[in-house]
CSV table of C-alpha atoms and ligand atoms in Angstrom, one decimal:
chain,number,residue,atom,x,y,z
A,1,MET,CA,95.3,-50.3,37.7
A,2,THR,CA,95.5,-48.7,41.1
A,3,THR,CA,93.7,-45.9,42.9
A,4,ARG,CA,96.2,-43.9,44.8
A,5,TRP,CA,97.0,-40.7,46.4
A,6,LEU,CA,99.8,-39.2,44.5
A,7,GLY,CA,103.1,-39.7,46.0
A,8,HIS,CA,101.7,-41.9,48.7
A,9,ARG,CA,100.9,-45.5,49.2
A,10,PRO,CA,98.0,-47.0,47.4
A,11,ILE,CA,94.7,-46.5,49.2
A,12,ALA,CA,92.9,-49.4,47.6
A,13,LYS,CA,93.2,-51.2,50.9
A,14,VAL,CA,90.7,-52.9,53.2
A,15,PHE,CA,88.5,-50.4,55.0
A,16,SER,CA,86.2,-51.7,57.6
A,17,ASN,CA,85.2,-50.7,61.0
A,18,ARG,CA,87.7,-47.9,61.2
A,19,PHE,CA,88.6,-46.7,64.6
A,20,LEU,CA,88.0,-43.0,65.0
A,21,LEU,CA,90.8,-41.4,66.9
A,22,PRO,CA,89.4,-39.5,69.9
A,23,GLN,CA,90.5,-36.0,70.3
A,24,ILE,CA,94.0,-36.8,71.4
A,25,SER,CA,95.2,-33.2,71.4
A,26,ARG,CA,93.2,-32.5,74.6
A,27,ARG,CA,94.5,-35.5,76.4
A,28,ILE,CA,98.2,-35.0,75.9
A,29,ALA,CA,99.7,-33.4,78.9
A,30,PRO,CA,102.8,-31.3,78.2
A,31,ILE,CA,105.8,-33.4,78.9
A,32,CYS,CA,108.7,-31.0,78.4
A,33,GLN,CA,108.1,-27.3,78.0
A,34,THR,CA,111.7,-26.7,77.0
A,35,TRP,CA,111.5,-29.0,74.1
A,36,PRO,CA,112.6,-27.0,71.1
A,37,CYS,CA,110.9,-28.8,68.3
A,38,ARG,CA,107.4,-27.9,69.1
A,39,ASN,CA,105.2,-26.4,71.7
A,40,LEU,CA,103.2,-29.2,73.4
A,41,ALA,CA,101.6,-26.7,75.7
A,42,SER,CA,99.7,-25.2,72.7
A,43,LEU,CA,97.8,-28.5,72.5
A,44,ASN,CA,96.0,-27.6,75.7
A,45,THR,CA,94.9,-24.0,75.0
A,46,PRO,CA,91.3,-23.3,75.9
A,47,ALA,CA,90.5,-22.5,72.3
A,48,ALA,CA,91.2,-26.1,71.5
A,49,ASP,CA,88.3,-27.2,73.7
A,50,ASP,CA,85.2,-27.0,71.5
A,51,THR,CA,86.5,-25.4,68.3
A,52,VAL,CA,89.3,-26.0,65.9
A,53,GLU,CA,91.0,-22.8,64.7
A,54,ILE,CA,92.4,-22.6,61.2
A,55,LEU,CA,93.9,-19.4,60.1
A,56,GLY,CA,91.8,-17.4,62.5
A,57,GLN,CA,88.5,-19.1,61.6
A,58,ARG,CA,86.8,-21.3,64.2
A,59,PHE,CA,85.1,-24.6,63.4
A,60,PRO,CA,83.0,-26.5,65.9
A,61,ARG,CA,84.4,-29.9,66.9
A,62,ASP,CA,82.3,-33.0,66.7
A,63,LYS,CA,82.7,-36.7,67.1
A,64,ASN,CA,84.6,-36.9,63.9
A,65,THR,CA,87.2,-34.3,64.7
A,66,ASN,CA,90.6,-35.9,64.5
A,67,VAL,CA,92.9,-33.0,63.6
A,68,THR,CA,95.4,-31.9,66.3
A,69,THR,CA,97.1,-28.5,66.9
A,70,THR,CA,100.4,-30.0,65.7
A,71,ILE,CA,98.8,-30.2,62.3
A,72,THR,CA,96.6,-27.1,62.3
A,73,ALA,CA,99.7,-25.0,63.3
A,74,LYS,CA,101.3,-25.9,59.9
A,75,THR,CA,98.5,-24.1,58.0
A,76,ALA,CA,100.2,-20.8,58.7
A,77,ARG,CA,103.6,-21.8,57.4
A,78,LEU,CA,102.8,-21.4,53.6
A,79,LEU,CA,106.2,-22.7,52.5
A,80,HIS,CA,105.1,-22.5,48.9
A,81,ARG,CA,105.0,-18.7,49.2
A,82,GLN,CA,108.2,-18.3,51.1
A,83,PRO,CA,110.8,-16.7,48.8
A,84,ASN,CA,114.1,-18.7,48.5
A,85,HIS,CA,112.5,-21.8,49.8
A,86,PRO,CA,113.0,-24.9,47.6
A,87,ILE,CA,109.2,-25.5,47.3
A,88,ASN,CA,108.7,-21.9,46.1
A,89,ILE,CA,111.7,-22.1,43.7
A,90,LEU,CA,110.2,-25.2,42.1
A,91,LYS,CA,106.7,-23.8,42.1
A,92,ARG,CA,108.0,-20.7,40.2
A,93,ARG,CA,109.9,-22.8,37.7
A,94,ILE,CA,106.8,-24.6,36.7
A,95,GLU,CA,104.8,-21.3,36.6
A,96,ALA,CA,107.5,-19.9,34.3
A,97,HIS,CA,107.1,-22.8,32.0
A,98,PHE,CA,103.3,-22.5,31.7
A,99,LYS,CA,103.4,-18.8,30.8
A,100,ASN,CA,99.8,-17.8,30.3
A,101,TYR,CA,98.3,-19.9,33.1
A,102,LYS,CA,96.7,-18.1,36.0
A,103,VAL,CA,98.5,-18.6,39.2
A,104,VAL,CA,96.4,-19.4,42.3
A,105,ASP,CA,98.2,-20.0,45.6
A,106,SER,CA,96.2,-18.7,48.5
A,107,MET,CA,93.2,-21.0,48.8
A,108,ASN,CA,92.0,-21.9,52.4
A,109,PRO,CA,93.1,-25.4,53.5
A,110,ALA,CA,89.8,-26.0,55.3
A,111,VAL,CA,87.4,-27.4,52.7
A,112,THR,CA,84.1,-29.2,52.8
A,113,THR,CA,83.8,-32.9,52.1
A,114,GLN,CA,81.8,-31.7,49.1
A,115,GLN,CA,84.8,-29.9,47.7
A,116,ASN,CA,87.4,-32.5,48.6
A,117,PHE,CA,85.4,-35.6,47.5
A,118,ASP,CA,81.8,-35.2,46.2
A,119,SER,CA,82.6,-32.5,43.6
A,120,LEU,CA,85.3,-34.8,42.2
A,121,LEU,CA,82.9,-37.7,42.0
A,122,PHE,CA,84.4,-39.8,44.8
A,123,SER,CA,82.0,-42.6,45.8
A,124,ALA,CA,80.4,-42.5,49.2
A,125,ASP,CA,82.6,-45.5,50.3
A,126,HIS,CA,85.8,-44.4,48.7
A,127,PRO,CA,88.8,-45.2,51.0
A,128,GLY,CA,90.2,-41.7,50.6
A,129,ARG,CA,87.4,-40.5,52.9
A,130,ALA,CA,88.5,-42.8,55.8
A,131,PRO,CA,89.4,-40.9,59.0
A,132,THR,CA,92.5,-43.0,59.3
A,133,ASP,CA,93.8,-41.2,56.1
A,134,THR,CA,92.1,-37.8,56.3
A,135,TYR,CA,92.2,-35.0,58.9
A,136,TYR,CA,88.6,-34.2,59.8
A,137,ILE,CA,88.0,-30.7,61.3
A,138,ASN,CA,84.5,-32.0,61.9
A,139,SER,CA,82.0,-34.2,60.0
A,140,ASN,CA,81.6,-31.8,57.1
A,141,THR,CA,85.0,-30.1,56.9
A,142,VAL,CA,88.5,-31.5,56.3
A,143,LEU,CA,92.0,-30.2,55.7
A,144,ARG,CA,92.2,-30.7,52.0
A,145,THR,CA,93.9,-33.9,51.1
A,146,HIS,CA,94.7,-32.7,47.6
A,147,THR,CA,94.7,-29.6,45.5
A,148,SER,CA,92.0,-31.1,43.2
A,149,ALA,CA,89.6,-30.0,46.0
A,150,HIS,CA,89.6,-26.6,44.4
A,151,GLN,CA,89.1,-27.7,40.7
A,152,SER,CA,85.4,-26.8,40.6
A,153,GLU,CA,85.6,-23.4,42.2
A,154,VAL,CA,88.5,-22.4,40.0
A,155,LEU,CA,86.8,-23.6,36.8
A,156,LYS,CA,83.6,-21.8,37.8
A,157,THR,CA,85.4,-18.5,37.6
A,158,ARG,CA,86.0,-18.9,33.9
A,159,GLU,CA,88.8,-16.4,34.2
A,160,ALA,CA,91.4,-18.2,32.2
A,161,GLU,CA,92.0,-21.1,29.9
A,162,GLY,CA,94.7,-22.5,32.2
A,163,TYR,CA,95.4,-22.4,35.9
A,164,LEU,CA,98.2,-23.5,38.2
A,165,LEU,CA,97.0,-23.9,41.7
A,166,THR,CA,99.6,-24.6,44.5
A,167,ALA,CA,98.7,-25.4,48.1
A,168,ASP,CA,99.6,-27.3,51.2
A,169,VAL,CA,97.7,-30.6,51.5
A,170,TYR,CA,97.2,-32.8,54.6
A,171,ARG,CA,97.1,-36.6,55.0
A,172,ARG,CA,97.4,-38.9,58.0
A,173,ASP,CA,100.1,-41.2,57.1
A,174,GLU,CA,103.1,-43.3,58.1
A,175,ILE,CA,106.3,-41.7,59.4
A,176,ASP,CA,109.5,-42.0,57.4
A,177,VAL,CA,112.0,-39.7,55.5
A,178,SER,CA,109.7,-39.3,52.6
A,179,HIS,CA,106.3,-39.0,54.3
A,180,TYR,CA,105.1,-36.0,56.3
A,181,PRO,CA,101.5,-35.2,57.2
A,182,VAL,CA,101.6,-31.9,55.3
A,183,PHE,CA,103.1,-31.5,51.8
A,184,HIS,CA,102.6,-29.4,48.7
A,185,GLN,CA,100.9,-30.1,45.5
A,186,MET,CA,100.4,-28.2,42.3
A,187,GLU,CA,97.2,-28.7,40.3
A,188,GLY,CA,97.2,-27.7,36.6
A,189,LEU,CA,94.0,-27.2,34.6
A,190,ARG,CA,93.5,-26.4,31.0
A,191,THR,CA,90.2,-26.1,29.2
A,192,PHE,CA,89.2,-25.6,25.5
A,193,ASP,CA,86.2,-24.4,23.6
A,194,ARG,CA,84.5,-27.6,22.5
A,195,LYS,CA,83.5,-26.0,19.2
A,196,ASN,CA,87.0,-24.9,18.4
A,197,LEU,CA,88.9,-27.9,19.8
A,198,GLU,CA,90.7,-28.8,16.5
A,199,ALA,CA,92.3,-25.4,16.4
A,200,GLU,CA,93.0,-24.9,20.1
A,201,ALA,CA,94.2,-28.3,21.2
A,202,VAL,CA,96.1,-29.8,18.3
A,203,VAL,CA,99.7,-30.6,18.9
A,204,ASN,CA,102.4,-32.4,17.1
A,205,VAL,CA,103.3,-35.6,19.0
A,206,ALA,CA,105.9,-36.8,16.7
A,207,GLY,CA,109.2,-37.4,18.6
A,208,THR,CA,107.5,-37.4,22.0
A,209,SER,CA,106.8,-40.2,24.5
A,210,ILE,CA,103.2,-40.3,23.6
A,211,LYS,CA,102.5,-43.6,21.8
A,212,GLY,CA,99.5,-45.8,21.3
A,213,ALA,CA,95.8,-45.1,21.2
A,214,VAL,CA,93.9,-43.4,24.0
A,215,LEU,CA,91.1,-45.9,23.6
A,216,SER,CA,91.4,-48.8,26.0
A,217,GLU,CA,88.8,-50.7,27.9
A,218,THR,CA,90.5,-50.0,31.2
A,219,ASN,CA,91.2,-46.4,30.5
A,220,PRO,CA,88.2,-45.4,28.5
A,221,VAL,CA,87.0,-42.3,26.6
A,222,GLN,CA,84.1,-40.8,28.4
A,223,LEU,CA,80.6,-41.4,27.0
A,224,ALA,CA,80.2,-37.6,26.9
A,225,HIS,CA,83.2,-37.3,24.6
A,226,THR,CA,83.9,-38.3,21.0
A,227,THR,CA,87.0,-40.3,20.5
A,228,ARG,CA,88.5,-37.4,18.6
A,229,GLU,CA,87.8,-35.0,21.4
A,230,ALA,CA,89.4,-37.3,24.0
A,231,GLU,CA,92.4,-37.9,21.7
A,232,LEU,CA,93.0,-34.2,21.2
A,233,VAL,CA,92.7,-33.3,24.8
A,234,ASP,CA,94.7,-36.2,25.9
A,235,GLN,CA,97.5,-35.5,23.5
A,236,HIS,CA,97.6,-31.8,24.4
A,237,LEU,CA,97.8,-32.9,28.1
A,238,ARG,CA,100.7,-35.3,27.7
A,239,HIS,CA,102.5,-33.1,25.2
A,240,SER,CA,102.3,-30.2,27.7
A,241,LEU,CA,103.4,-32.3,30.6
A,242,GLU,CA,106.3,-33.8,28.8
A,243,GLY,CA,107.5,-30.3,27.8
A,244,MET,CA,107.3,-29.2,31.4
A,245,VAL,CA,109.2,-32.1,32.8
A,246,ARG,CA,111.9,-31.9,30.1
A,247,ASP,CA,112.3,-28.2,31.0
A,248,LEU,CA,112.5,-29.0,34.8
A,249,PHE,CA,115.0,-31.8,34.3
A,250,ARG,CA,116.9,-29.9,31.5
A,251,GLU,CA,120.3,-31.2,32.7
A,252,GLU,CA,119.2,-34.8,32.0
A,253,LYS,CA,119.5,-34.7,28.2
A,254,ASP,CA,117.8,-38.0,27.4
A,255,LEU,CA,115.3,-38.2,30.1
A,256,GLU,CA,113.1,-41.3,29.6
A,257,ILE,CA,109.4,-40.8,30.3
A,258,ARG,CA,106.6,-43.3,30.4
A,259,TRP,CA,102.9,-43.2,30.9
A,260,ILE,CA,101.1,-45.7,33.1
A,261,GLU,CA,97.4,-46.1,32.9
A,262,ALA,CA,95.8,-44.9,36.1
A,263,TYR,CA,92.4,-44.4,37.7
A,264,PHE,CA,91.1,-41.3,39.3
A,265,PRO,CA,87.4,-40.7,39.9
A,266,PHE,CA,87.6,-37.3,38.3
A,267,THR,CA,89.4,-38.0,35.0
A,268,SER,CA,89.2,-40.5,32.2
A,269,PRO,CA,91.4,-41.5,30.5
A,270,SER,CA,93.9,-41.1,33.3
A,271,TRP,CA,97.6,-41.5,33.5
A,272,GLU,CA,100.6,-41.4,35.8
A,273,MET,CA,103.8,-40.1,34.4
A,274,GLU,CA,107.1,-41.7,35.5
A,275,VAL,CA,110.6,-40.6,34.6
A,276,LEU,CA,113.8,-42.8,34.7
A,277,TYR,CA,116.0,-40.9,37.1
A,278,ARG,CA,119.4,-42.3,38.2
A,279,GLY,CA,118.3,-45.8,37.3
A,280,SER,CA,114.9,-46.0,38.9
A,281,TRP,CA,111.4,-45.1,37.7
A,282,LEU,CA,110.0,-42.2,39.7
A,283,GLU,CA,106.3,-41.4,39.7
A,284,LEU,CA,105.9,-37.6,39.2
A,285,LEU,CA,102.3,-36.8,38.6
A,286,GLY,CA,98.8,-38.0,38.0
A,287,CYS,CA,96.6,-36.5,35.2
A,288,GLY,CA,93.8,-37.1,32.8
A,289,VAL,CA,90.9,-35.7,30.8
A,290,ILE,CA,88.4,-34.0,33.3
A,291,GLN,CA,85.2,-35.9,33.8
A,292,GLN,CA,82.6,-33.9,31.8
A,293,LYS,CA,80.2,-34.0,34.7
A,294,ILE,CA,82.7,-31.9,36.7
A,295,MET,CA,82.9,-29.4,33.8
A,296,ASP,CA,79.1,-29.3,33.5
A,297,ASP,CA,78.6,-28.8,37.2
A,298,ALA,CA,81.2,-26.0,37.2
A,299,ASN,CA,79.4,-24.0,34.5
A,300,ASN,CA,81.8,-25.2,31.8
A,301,ALA,CA,79.5,-27.4,29.7
A,302,ASP,CA,80.7,-25.7,26.6
A,303,ARG,CA,84.3,-26.7,27.3
A,304,VAL,CA,86.5,-29.8,27.6
A,305,GLY,CA,89.7,-30.0,29.6
A,306,TRP,CA,92.5,-31.7,31.3
A,307,ALA,CA,94.0,-31.7,34.7
A,308,PHE,CA,97.2,-32.8,36.5
A,309,GLY,CA,98.4,-32.9,40.1
A,310,LEU,CA,102.0,-33.2,41.2
A,311,GLY,CA,103.7,-33.5,44.5
A,312,LEU,CA,106.3,-30.7,44.9
A,313,GLU,CA,108.3,-32.3,47.7
A,314,ARG,CA,109.0,-35.4,45.8
A,315,ILE,CA,110.4,-33.5,42.8
A,316,ALA,CA,112.2,-31.0,45.0
A,317,MET,CA,113.9,-33.8,47.0
A,318,VAL,CA,115.3,-35.2,43.7
A,319,MET,CA,116.2,-31.8,42.1
A,320,PHE,CA,117.8,-30.3,45.2
A,321,ASP,CA,119.1,-33.6,46.6
A,322,ILE,CA,117.2,-33.2,49.9
A,323,PRO,CA,117.4,-36.5,51.8
A,324,ASP,CA,114.7,-36.0,54.4
A,325,ILE,CA,111.2,-34.4,54.0
A,326,ARG,CA,111.4,-32.9,57.5
A,327,LEU,CA,114.1,-30.5,56.2
A,328,PHE,CA,111.5,-28.5,54.2
A,329,TRP,CA,110.0,-27.4,57.6
A,330,SER,CA,113.3,-26.5,59.2
A,331,SER,CA,114.0,-23.0,60.2
A,332,ASP,CA,117.7,-23.8,60.6
A,333,GLU,CA,119.8,-21.2,58.7
A,334,ARG,CA,122.2,-24.0,57.7
A,335,PHE,CA,119.3,-25.3,55.5
A,336,LEU,CA,117.5,-22.2,54.4
A,337,SER,CA,120.6,-20.2,53.5
A,338,GLN,CA,121.6,-22.7,50.9
A,339,PHE,CA,118.7,-21.8,48.5
A,340,SER,CA,118.0,-18.7,46.5
A,341,SER,CA,115.3,-17.7,44.2
A,342,GLY,CA,115.6,-19.1,40.6
A,343,GLN,CA,118.4,-21.4,41.4
A,344,ILE,CA,118.5,-25.2,41.5
A,345,VAL,CA,121.5,-26.2,43.7
A,346,LYS,CA,122.4,-29.4,45.4
A,347,PHE,CA,121.8,-29.4,49.1
A,348,GLN,CA,125.1,-29.8,51.1
A,349,PRO,CA,124.1,-31.9,54.2
A,350,PHE,CA,125.3,-30.7,57.5
A,351,SER,CA,126.2,-33.4,60.0
A,352,LYS,CA,123.5,-35.9,60.8
A,353,TYR,CA,122.9,-36.1,64.5
A,354,PRO,CA,122.9,-39.6,66.2
A,355,ALA,CA,119.7,-41.7,66.0
A,356,CYS,CA,118.1,-43.2,69.0
A,357,TYR,CA,115.9,-46.2,68.5
A,358,LYS,CA,113.2,-47.2,71.0
A,359,ASP,CA,110.7,-50.0,70.7
A,360,VAL,CA,107.2,-50.2,72.0
A,361,SER,CA,105.0,-53.3,72.0
A,362,PHE,CA,101.3,-53.6,72.9
A,363,TRP,CA,98.2,-55.7,72.5
A,364,CYS,CA,95.8,-54.0,70.1
A,365,ASN,CA,92.1,-53.7,70.0
A,366,GLN,CA,90.1,-54.6,66.9
A,367,GLY,CA,90.0,-51.6,64.6
A,368,PHE,CA,93.5,-50.5,65.5
A,369,HIS,CA,95.2,-48.7,62.6
A,370,ASP,CA,98.9,-48.0,62.3
A,371,ASN,CA,98.2,-44.4,61.3
A,372,ASP,CA,96.5,-43.8,64.7
A,373,PHE,CA,99.7,-44.7,66.4
A,374,ALA,CA,101.8,-42.6,64.0
A,375,GLU,CA,99.6,-39.7,64.8
A,376,ILE,CA,100.4,-40.0,68.5
A,377,VAL,CA,104.1,-40.2,67.8
A,378,ARG,CA,103.7,-37.0,65.6
A,379,ASP,CA,101.9,-35.3,68.3
A,380,VAL,CA,104.2,-36.2,71.2
A,381,ALA,CA,107.6,-36.2,69.4
A,382,GLY,CA,107.0,-33.7,66.6
A,383,ASP,CA,109.8,-33.6,64.1
A,384,MET,CA,112.1,-35.6,66.4
A,385,ALA,CA,110.5,-38.7,65.0
A,386,GLU,CA,112.4,-39.7,61.9
A,387,ASP,CA,110.6,-42.9,61.2
A,388,VAL,CA,108.3,-45.4,62.8
A,389,LYS,CA,108.4,-49.0,61.6
A,390,LEU,CA,106.2,-52.0,62.4
A,391,ILE,CA,108.9,-54.5,63.2
A,392,ASP,CA,106.8,-57.4,64.6
A,393,LYS,CA,103.2,-58.5,64.6
A,394,PHE,CA,101.8,-61.7,65.9
A,395,GLU,CA,98.5,-63.2,66.9
A,396,HIS,CA,98.2,-65.0,70.2
A,397,PRO,CA,97.2,-68.6,69.3
A,398,LYS,CA,94.6,-68.9,72.1
A,399,THR,CA,93.2,-65.4,72.7
A,400,LYS,CA,93.6,-64.3,69.1
A,401,ARG,CA,94.7,-60.9,70.3
A,402,VAL,CA,97.2,-59.2,68.0
A,403,SER,CA,100.4,-57.8,69.4
A,404,ARG,CA,102.4,-55.1,67.5
A,405,CYS,CA,105.9,-53.9,68.1
A,406,PHE,CA,106.9,-50.5,66.6
A,407,ARG,CA,110.4,-49.2,66.4
A,408,ILE,CA,110.6,-45.4,66.6
A,409,ASN,CA,113.8,-43.8,65.4
A,410,TYR,CA,114.3,-40.4,67.1
A,411,ARG,CA,116.7,-38.0,65.6
A,412,SER,CA,116.8,-34.3,65.8
A,413,MET,CA,117.6,-32.3,62.7
A,414,ASP,CA,119.6,-29.7,64.5
A,415,ARG,CA,121.3,-31.2,67.6
A,416,THR,CA,122.2,-34.3,69.6
A,417,CYS,CA,119.6,-35.4,72.1
A,418,THR,CA,120.3,-37.1,75.3
A,419,ASN,CA,119.0,-40.6,76.0
A,420,GLU,CA,117.1,-39.2,79.0
A,421,GLU,CA,115.2,-36.7,76.9
A,422,VAL,CA,114.3,-39.4,74.4
A,423,ASP,CA,113.2,-41.7,77.2
A,424,LYS,CA,110.8,-39.0,78.5
A,425,ILE,CA,109.2,-38.7,75.1
A,426,GLN,CA,109.1,-42.4,74.7
A,427,ASP,CA,107.3,-42.7,78.1
A,428,GLU,CA,104.8,-40.2,76.9
A,429,VAL,CA,104.2,-42.0,73.6
A,430,ARG,CA,103.5,-45.1,75.6
A,431,ARG,CA,101.2,-43.4,78.1
A,432,VAL,CA,99.2,-41.6,75.4
A,433,ALA,CA,98.9,-44.8,73.3
A,434,ALA,CA,97.6,-46.7,76.3
A,435,THR,CA,95.1,-44.0,77.3
A,436,THR,CA,93.8,-42.9,73.9
A,437,LEU,CA,94.0,-46.0,71.7
A,438,GLY,CA,93.1,-48.4,74.5
A,439,VAL,CA,96.1,-50.7,73.8
A,440,GLU,CA,97.6,-52.8,76.5
A,441,LEU,CA,101.3,-52.1,76.8
A,442,ARG,CA,103.7,-55.1,77.1
B,1,DAH,N1,94.6,-35.4,43.2
B,1,DAH,C1,95.4,-36.5,42.9
B,1,DAH,C2,96.1,-37.0,44.1
B,1,DAH,O1,96.4,-36.3,45.0
B,1,DAH,C3,96.4,-36.1,41.8
B,1,DAH,C4,95.7,-35.9,40.5
B,1,DAH,C5,95.5,-36.9,39.6
B,1,DAH,C6,95.3,-34.6,40.2
B,1,DAH,C7,94.9,-36.7,38.4
B,1,DAH,C8,94.7,-34.4,39.0
B,1,DAH,C9,94.5,-35.4,38.1
B,1,DAH,O2,94.2,-33.2,38.6
B,1,DAH,O3,93.9,-35.2,36.9
B,1,DAH,O4,96.5,-38.2,44.1
């Protein structure tokens, strides 16, 4: 049983004494104004001094601010609403499947910690709250880390029985071809009148992947629910999701689906759905029966319901054969022109430009976190950084200090870069790491 952020590494990891990244954006000097990938100068605009601006709204900075303008700039992109973009094409496919669900796709990405964590019953010490994993705008406000952050407010409206809520979500993370600090999720919600559940929720599960009892010690029915209620909601949930996924992968005639018991603070029982795709099991979504306390708190005490959350990039990468997550952010016509509304086509790669590997080694302080270094690489190199790998780590036998060596793979998506250009960026990465993380370069 794992707790995890969907589509990302497990977060049930040791969390102690986390190092809070100082406000690096203000410390990075522009290195190369002609750099096409991003505008480093924007990191130093006066507005960045004591406020963080998100979609025109200003938030005061405080000691917990760790978001940079590289990240906040992405809030305006709204790829999920851009016609002919693969994320939008996939979003619309799923919306077309769930016909009567209300579509919500313009929620503000700046949410309170109450919305992102407390309303979903995350414990006070839940690792998801760690500043190494989450972008804090200030102590009370974060860039939403998942679309579940909006569950309560959407439920409170009582406008529909079902909702599909799509949004950009933000997580501090490692750097590689399938991880990007911003990605898109879709949250599905469906509620039923508790008094009329037998009629509203009953489905025929014969011939589906749903086998076995819901009841299990590790994946329990909530105290607030009868076994029959949980069974009905759970079967309606898995039946609906199986139908949606079979519709999405309609070319794969005998798609194999399996349900893995999961844990989320906001659902029970909870599941992850995996599909067997080209020989390997692919995790597509997390889901479960909504904790009744969330329903009660959201003015829905008379109803029971289910929820799911899925990562759109992960599915789009498979459906459109897109090999690198940075491509979704590309404004290169050679990428964008390949897709058009309503069509699932295979991406035809244009030539891959040469990679340039650079290593950096340093002695680390206590509390150093790999994500803090990744953030600096993101900030300095932007989308030039294809991946960052920890290739060596050792402890000095006498001083007990730990040395880490990271290998950065630089590769532009749209041109060949010179070694000199990359050297400049690498020098800046080294400089910023030394000054903001307090590491000692080797
Ligand atoms: N919010 C979860 C995540 O980002 C995904 C998720 C799991 C959403 C279960 C749900 C759910 O609504 O019921 O990892």
